[in-house]
Tab-separated table of C-alpha atoms in Angstrom:
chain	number	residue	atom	x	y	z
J	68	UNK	CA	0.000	0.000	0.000
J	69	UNK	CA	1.251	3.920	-0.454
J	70	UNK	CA	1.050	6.148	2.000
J	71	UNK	CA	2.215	9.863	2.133
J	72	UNK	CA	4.548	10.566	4.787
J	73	UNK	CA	4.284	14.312	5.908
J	74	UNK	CA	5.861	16.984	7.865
J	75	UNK	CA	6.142	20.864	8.461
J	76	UNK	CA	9.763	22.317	7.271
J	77	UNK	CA	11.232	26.020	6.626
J	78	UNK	CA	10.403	27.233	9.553
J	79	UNK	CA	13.068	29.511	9.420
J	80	UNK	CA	13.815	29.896	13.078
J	81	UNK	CA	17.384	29.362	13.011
J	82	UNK	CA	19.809	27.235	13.005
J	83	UNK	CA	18.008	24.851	15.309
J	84	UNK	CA	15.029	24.261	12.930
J	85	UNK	CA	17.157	24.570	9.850
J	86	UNK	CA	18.899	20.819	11.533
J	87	UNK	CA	15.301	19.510	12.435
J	88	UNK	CA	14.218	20.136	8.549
J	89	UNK	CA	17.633	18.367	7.323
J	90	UNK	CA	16.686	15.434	9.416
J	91	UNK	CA	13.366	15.569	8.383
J	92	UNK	CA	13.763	15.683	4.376
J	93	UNK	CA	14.987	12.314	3.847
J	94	UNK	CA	11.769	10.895	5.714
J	95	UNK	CA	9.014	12.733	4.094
J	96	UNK	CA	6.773	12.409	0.698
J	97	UNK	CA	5.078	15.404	1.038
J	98	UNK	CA	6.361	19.022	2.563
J	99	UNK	CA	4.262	21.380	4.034
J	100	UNK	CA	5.579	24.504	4.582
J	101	UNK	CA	4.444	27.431	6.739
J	102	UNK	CA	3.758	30.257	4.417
J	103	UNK	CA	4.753	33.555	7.203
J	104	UNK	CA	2.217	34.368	8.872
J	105	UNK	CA	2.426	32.286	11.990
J	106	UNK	CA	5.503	30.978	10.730
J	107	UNK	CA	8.009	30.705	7.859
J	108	UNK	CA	10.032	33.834	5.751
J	109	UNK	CA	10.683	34.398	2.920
J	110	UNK	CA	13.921	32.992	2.389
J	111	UNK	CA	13.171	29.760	4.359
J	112	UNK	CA	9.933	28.979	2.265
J	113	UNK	CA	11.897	29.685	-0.662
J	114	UNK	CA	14.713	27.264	0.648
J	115	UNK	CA	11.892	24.774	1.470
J	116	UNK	CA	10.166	24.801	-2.019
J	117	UNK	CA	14.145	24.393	-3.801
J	118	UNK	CA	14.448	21.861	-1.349
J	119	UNK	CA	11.122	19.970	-2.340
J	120	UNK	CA	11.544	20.023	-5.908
J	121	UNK	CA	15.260	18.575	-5.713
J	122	UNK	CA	14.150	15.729	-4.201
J	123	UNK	CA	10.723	15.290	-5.687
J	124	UNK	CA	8.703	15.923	-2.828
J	125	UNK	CA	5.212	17.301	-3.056
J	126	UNK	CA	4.736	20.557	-1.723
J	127	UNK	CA	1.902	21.422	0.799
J	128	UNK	CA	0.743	24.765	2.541
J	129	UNK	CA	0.823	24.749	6.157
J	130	UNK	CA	-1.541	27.426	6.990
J	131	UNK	CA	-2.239	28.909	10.142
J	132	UNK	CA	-3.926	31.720	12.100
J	133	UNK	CA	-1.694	35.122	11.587
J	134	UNK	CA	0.079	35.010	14.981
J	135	UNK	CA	3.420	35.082	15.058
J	136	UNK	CA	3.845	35.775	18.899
J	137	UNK	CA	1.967	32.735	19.640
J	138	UNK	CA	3.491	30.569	16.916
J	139	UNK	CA	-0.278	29.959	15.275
J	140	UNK	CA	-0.708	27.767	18.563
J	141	UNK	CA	-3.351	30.022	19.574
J	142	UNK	CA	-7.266	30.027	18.701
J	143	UNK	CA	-7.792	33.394	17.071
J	144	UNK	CA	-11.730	33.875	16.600
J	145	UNK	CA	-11.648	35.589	13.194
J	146	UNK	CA	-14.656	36.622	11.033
J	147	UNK	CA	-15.095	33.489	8.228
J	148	UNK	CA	-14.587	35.921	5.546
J	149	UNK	CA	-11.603	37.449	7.033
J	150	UNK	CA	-9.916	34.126	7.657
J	151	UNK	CA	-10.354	32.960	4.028
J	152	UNK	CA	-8.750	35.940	2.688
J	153	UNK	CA	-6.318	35.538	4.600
J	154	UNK	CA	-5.541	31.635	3.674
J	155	UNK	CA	-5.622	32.638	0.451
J	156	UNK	CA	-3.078	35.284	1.104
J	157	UNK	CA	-0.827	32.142	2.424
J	158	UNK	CA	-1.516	30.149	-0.689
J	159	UNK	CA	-0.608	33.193	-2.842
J	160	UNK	CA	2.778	33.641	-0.774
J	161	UNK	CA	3.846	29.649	-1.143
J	162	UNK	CA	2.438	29.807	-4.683
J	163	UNK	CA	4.769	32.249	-5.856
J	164	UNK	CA	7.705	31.312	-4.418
J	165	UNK	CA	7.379	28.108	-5.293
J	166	UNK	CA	6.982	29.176	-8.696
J	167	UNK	CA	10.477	30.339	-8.748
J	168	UNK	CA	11.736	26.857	-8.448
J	169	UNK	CA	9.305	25.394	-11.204
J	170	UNK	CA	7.523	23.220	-7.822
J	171	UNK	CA	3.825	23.563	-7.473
J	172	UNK	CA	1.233	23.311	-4.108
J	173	UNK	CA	-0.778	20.457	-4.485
J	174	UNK	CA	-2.132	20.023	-1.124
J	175	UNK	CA	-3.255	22.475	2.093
J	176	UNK	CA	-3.614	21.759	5.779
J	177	UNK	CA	-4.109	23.890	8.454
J	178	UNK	CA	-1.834	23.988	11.099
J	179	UNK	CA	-2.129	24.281	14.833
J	180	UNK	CA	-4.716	26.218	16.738
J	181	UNK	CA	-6.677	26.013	13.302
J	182	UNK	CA	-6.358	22.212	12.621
J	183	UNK	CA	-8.207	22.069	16.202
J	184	UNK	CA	-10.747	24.712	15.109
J	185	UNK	CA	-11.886	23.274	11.403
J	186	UNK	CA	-12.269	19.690	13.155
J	187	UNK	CA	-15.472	21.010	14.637
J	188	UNK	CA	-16.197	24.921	14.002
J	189	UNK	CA	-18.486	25.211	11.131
J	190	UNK	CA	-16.834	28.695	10.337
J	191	UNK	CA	-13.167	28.271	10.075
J	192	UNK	CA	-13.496	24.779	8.122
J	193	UNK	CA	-16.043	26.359	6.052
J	194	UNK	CA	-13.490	29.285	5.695
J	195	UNK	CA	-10.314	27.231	4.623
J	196	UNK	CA	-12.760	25.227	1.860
J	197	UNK	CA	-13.951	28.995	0.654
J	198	UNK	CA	-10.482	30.061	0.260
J	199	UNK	CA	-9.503	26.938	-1.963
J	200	UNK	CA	-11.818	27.346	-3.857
J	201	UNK	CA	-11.717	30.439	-4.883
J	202	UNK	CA	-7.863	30.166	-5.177
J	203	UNK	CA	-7.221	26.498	-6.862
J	204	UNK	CA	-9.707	23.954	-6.493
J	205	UNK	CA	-7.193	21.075	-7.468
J	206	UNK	CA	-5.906	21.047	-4.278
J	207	UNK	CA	-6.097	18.413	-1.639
J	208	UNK	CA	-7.114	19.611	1.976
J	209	UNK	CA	-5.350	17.133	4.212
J	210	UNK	CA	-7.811	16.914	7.717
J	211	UNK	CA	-8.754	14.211	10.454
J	212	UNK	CA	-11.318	12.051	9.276
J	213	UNK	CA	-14.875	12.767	10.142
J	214	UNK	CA	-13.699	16.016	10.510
J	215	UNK	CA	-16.173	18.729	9.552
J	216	UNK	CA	-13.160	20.709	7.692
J	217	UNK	CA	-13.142	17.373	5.764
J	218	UNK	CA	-16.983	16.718	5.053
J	219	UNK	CA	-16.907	20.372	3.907
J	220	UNK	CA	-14.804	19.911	1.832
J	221	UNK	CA	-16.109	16.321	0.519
J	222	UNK	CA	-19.500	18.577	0.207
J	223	UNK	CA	-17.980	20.841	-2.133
J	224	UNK	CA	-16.373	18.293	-4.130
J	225	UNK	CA	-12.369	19.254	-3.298
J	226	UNK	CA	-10.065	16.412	-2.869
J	227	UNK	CA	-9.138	15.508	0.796
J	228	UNK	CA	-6.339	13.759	2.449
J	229	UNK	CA	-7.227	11.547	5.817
J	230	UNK	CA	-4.426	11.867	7.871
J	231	UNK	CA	-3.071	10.033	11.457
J	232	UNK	CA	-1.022	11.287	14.154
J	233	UNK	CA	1.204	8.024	15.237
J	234	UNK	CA	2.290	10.439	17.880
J	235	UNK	CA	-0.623	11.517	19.365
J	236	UNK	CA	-3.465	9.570	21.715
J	237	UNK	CA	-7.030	11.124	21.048
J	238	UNK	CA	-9.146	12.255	23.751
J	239	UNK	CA	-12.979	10.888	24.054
J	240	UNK	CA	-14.546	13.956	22.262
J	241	UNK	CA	-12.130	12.929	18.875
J	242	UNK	CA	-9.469	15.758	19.576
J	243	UNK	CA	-5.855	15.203	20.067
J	244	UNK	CA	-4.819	14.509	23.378
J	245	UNK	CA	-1.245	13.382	25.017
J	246	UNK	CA	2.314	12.942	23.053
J	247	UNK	CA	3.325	9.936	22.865
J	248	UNK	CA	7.662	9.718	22.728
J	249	UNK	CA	8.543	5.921	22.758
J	250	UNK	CA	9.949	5.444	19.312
J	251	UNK	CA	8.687	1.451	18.719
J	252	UNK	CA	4.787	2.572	20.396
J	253	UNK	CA	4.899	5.436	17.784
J	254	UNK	CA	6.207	3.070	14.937
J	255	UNK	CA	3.681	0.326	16.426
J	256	UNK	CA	0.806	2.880	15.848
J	257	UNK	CA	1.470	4.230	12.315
J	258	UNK	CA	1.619	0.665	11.030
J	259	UNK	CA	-1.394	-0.945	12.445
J	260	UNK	CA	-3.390	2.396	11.133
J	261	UNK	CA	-2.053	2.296	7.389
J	262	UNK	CA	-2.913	-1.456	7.923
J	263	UNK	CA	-6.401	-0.299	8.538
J	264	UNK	CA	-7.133	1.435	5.397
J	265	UNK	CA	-8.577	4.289	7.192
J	266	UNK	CA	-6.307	7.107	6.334
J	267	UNK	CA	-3.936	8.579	3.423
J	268	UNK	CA	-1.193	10.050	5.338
J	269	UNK	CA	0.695	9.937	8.327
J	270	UNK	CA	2.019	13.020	9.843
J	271	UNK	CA	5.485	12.517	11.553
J	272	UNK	CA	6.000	14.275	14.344
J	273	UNK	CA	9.235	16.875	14.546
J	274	UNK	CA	9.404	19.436	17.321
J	275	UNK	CA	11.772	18.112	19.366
J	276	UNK	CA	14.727	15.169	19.136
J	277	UNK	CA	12.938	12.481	20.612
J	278	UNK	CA	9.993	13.206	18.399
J	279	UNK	CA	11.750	12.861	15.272
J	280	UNK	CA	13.529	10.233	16.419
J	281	UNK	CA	9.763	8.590	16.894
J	282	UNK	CA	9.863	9.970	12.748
J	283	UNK	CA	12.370	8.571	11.763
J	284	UNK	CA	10.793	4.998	13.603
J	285	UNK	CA	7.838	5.060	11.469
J	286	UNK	CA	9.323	6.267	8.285
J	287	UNK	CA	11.468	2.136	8.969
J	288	UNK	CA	8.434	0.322	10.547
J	289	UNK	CA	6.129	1.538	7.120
J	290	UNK	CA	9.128	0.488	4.943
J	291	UNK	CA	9.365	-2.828	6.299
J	292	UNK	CA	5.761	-3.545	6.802
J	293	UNK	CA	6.016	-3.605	2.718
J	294	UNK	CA	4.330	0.298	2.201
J	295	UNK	CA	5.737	2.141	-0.285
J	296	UNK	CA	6.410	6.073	1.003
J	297	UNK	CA	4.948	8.170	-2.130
J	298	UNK	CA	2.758	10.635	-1.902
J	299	UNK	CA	-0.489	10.574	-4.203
J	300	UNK	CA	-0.040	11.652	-7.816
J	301	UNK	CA	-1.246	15.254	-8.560
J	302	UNK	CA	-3.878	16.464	-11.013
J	303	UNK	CA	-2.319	17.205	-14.495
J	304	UNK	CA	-1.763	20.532	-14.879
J	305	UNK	CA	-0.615	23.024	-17.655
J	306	UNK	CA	3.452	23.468	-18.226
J	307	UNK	CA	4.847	25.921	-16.260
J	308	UNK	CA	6.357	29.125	-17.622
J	309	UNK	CA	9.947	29.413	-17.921
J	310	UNK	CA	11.623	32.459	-17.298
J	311	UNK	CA	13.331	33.912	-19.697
J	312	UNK	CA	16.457	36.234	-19.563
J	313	UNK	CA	16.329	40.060	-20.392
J	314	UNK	CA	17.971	41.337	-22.925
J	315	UNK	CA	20.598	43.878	-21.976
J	316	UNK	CA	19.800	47.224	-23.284
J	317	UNK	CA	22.250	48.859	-25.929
């Protein structure tokens, strides 16, 4: 079976985030990259989407409430129309640099306070679907199953990604709940859910060293379970433009 193995890179926090994306590249099928407004510049996205297309990774938007001081970890109760704008403001961002490097955005996810928000607030999932699509309806909107973000989306006919958290237990009312740090329980977890059928991709955890050691776990376990790590093939789309050199003036 495939399964897309994802993660958040470019960061661009420093040197200490620059190491966690170079030990997170060689693990991942898909990239999903913080597009600077709760996190991410402009010259790590850029690095991220150079970084994507030299190793053939698919490139995702990590988008997020615009709150830098909190790191996007914060709930952020924003007017539906307000919040799609400003998604689509990410998009454009990721879009263009990664046009610079001939790599496209296939997929979006929201990322943190706002993954918690579209699993059950009509408004924000409703929001992030509005945004794609009015800005590219080809791409995939990775989610939790059952998710309202994803039976939005499902509703409006956009593509959607299930995804699993090896990492993280889930509480009684379906949200995530307690980190989970043991490297073989983690690996244990992410194979016995792709066994299940029930999801498309696994996100691997990377904050801290013992998490993505618990990545780098899974990224084995999946391999020798006999999954291959690819993540799903994109809809065709037209040729992108090359850029072409100015002539000097005489």
């Amino acid at each position: 079976m495939e399964i897309d193995l994802t993660a958040e890179v470019g960061h661009g926090l420093g040197e200490a985030a620059i190491a966690a994306d170079n030990a997170l590249w060689p693990l991942i099928s898909t990239a999903l990259v913080p597009c600077g407004v709760h996190a991410g510049d402009p010259t790590s996205i850029l690095r991220a989407c150079s970084e994507a297309e030299a190793r053939e990774v698919s490139l995702g938007a990590a988008v997020g409430y615009a709150d830098r001081m909190g790191g996007g970890e914060r709930f952020v109760d924003y007017d539906p129309d307000d919040l799609a704008a400003a998604i689509i403001y990410q998009l454009g961002a990721l879009d263009g640099l990664a046009l610079a490097e001939q790599a496209r955005v296939t997929r979006v996810r929201p990322s943190g306070a706002l993954f918690e928000a579209a699993r059950t607030d009509r408004n924000h999932a409703w929001a992030l679907v509005n945004a794609v699509l009015d800005y590219d309806p080809s791409l995939t909107i990775i989610g939790l199953p059952e998710s309202r973000l994803l039976q939005t989306a499902e509703r409006n006919g956009l593509s959607v990604a299930r995804e699993f958290q090896p990492h993280r237990l889930q509480n009684a009312n379906g949200s995530l709940g307690a980190v989970v740090t043991d490297p073989e329980t983690v690996a244990r977890r992410a194979v016995d859910a792709v066994a299940s059928g029930g999801y498309d991709c696994v996100r691997l955890p990377w904050h801290t060293q013992a998490e993505r050691d618990c990545a780098r776990a899974v990224r084995v376990a999946l391999v020798e379970a006999g999954h291959v790590i690819a993540s799903p093939q994109a809809p065709a789309q037209p040729e992108l433009p090359v850029h072409l050199a100015v002539a000097g003036r005489v």
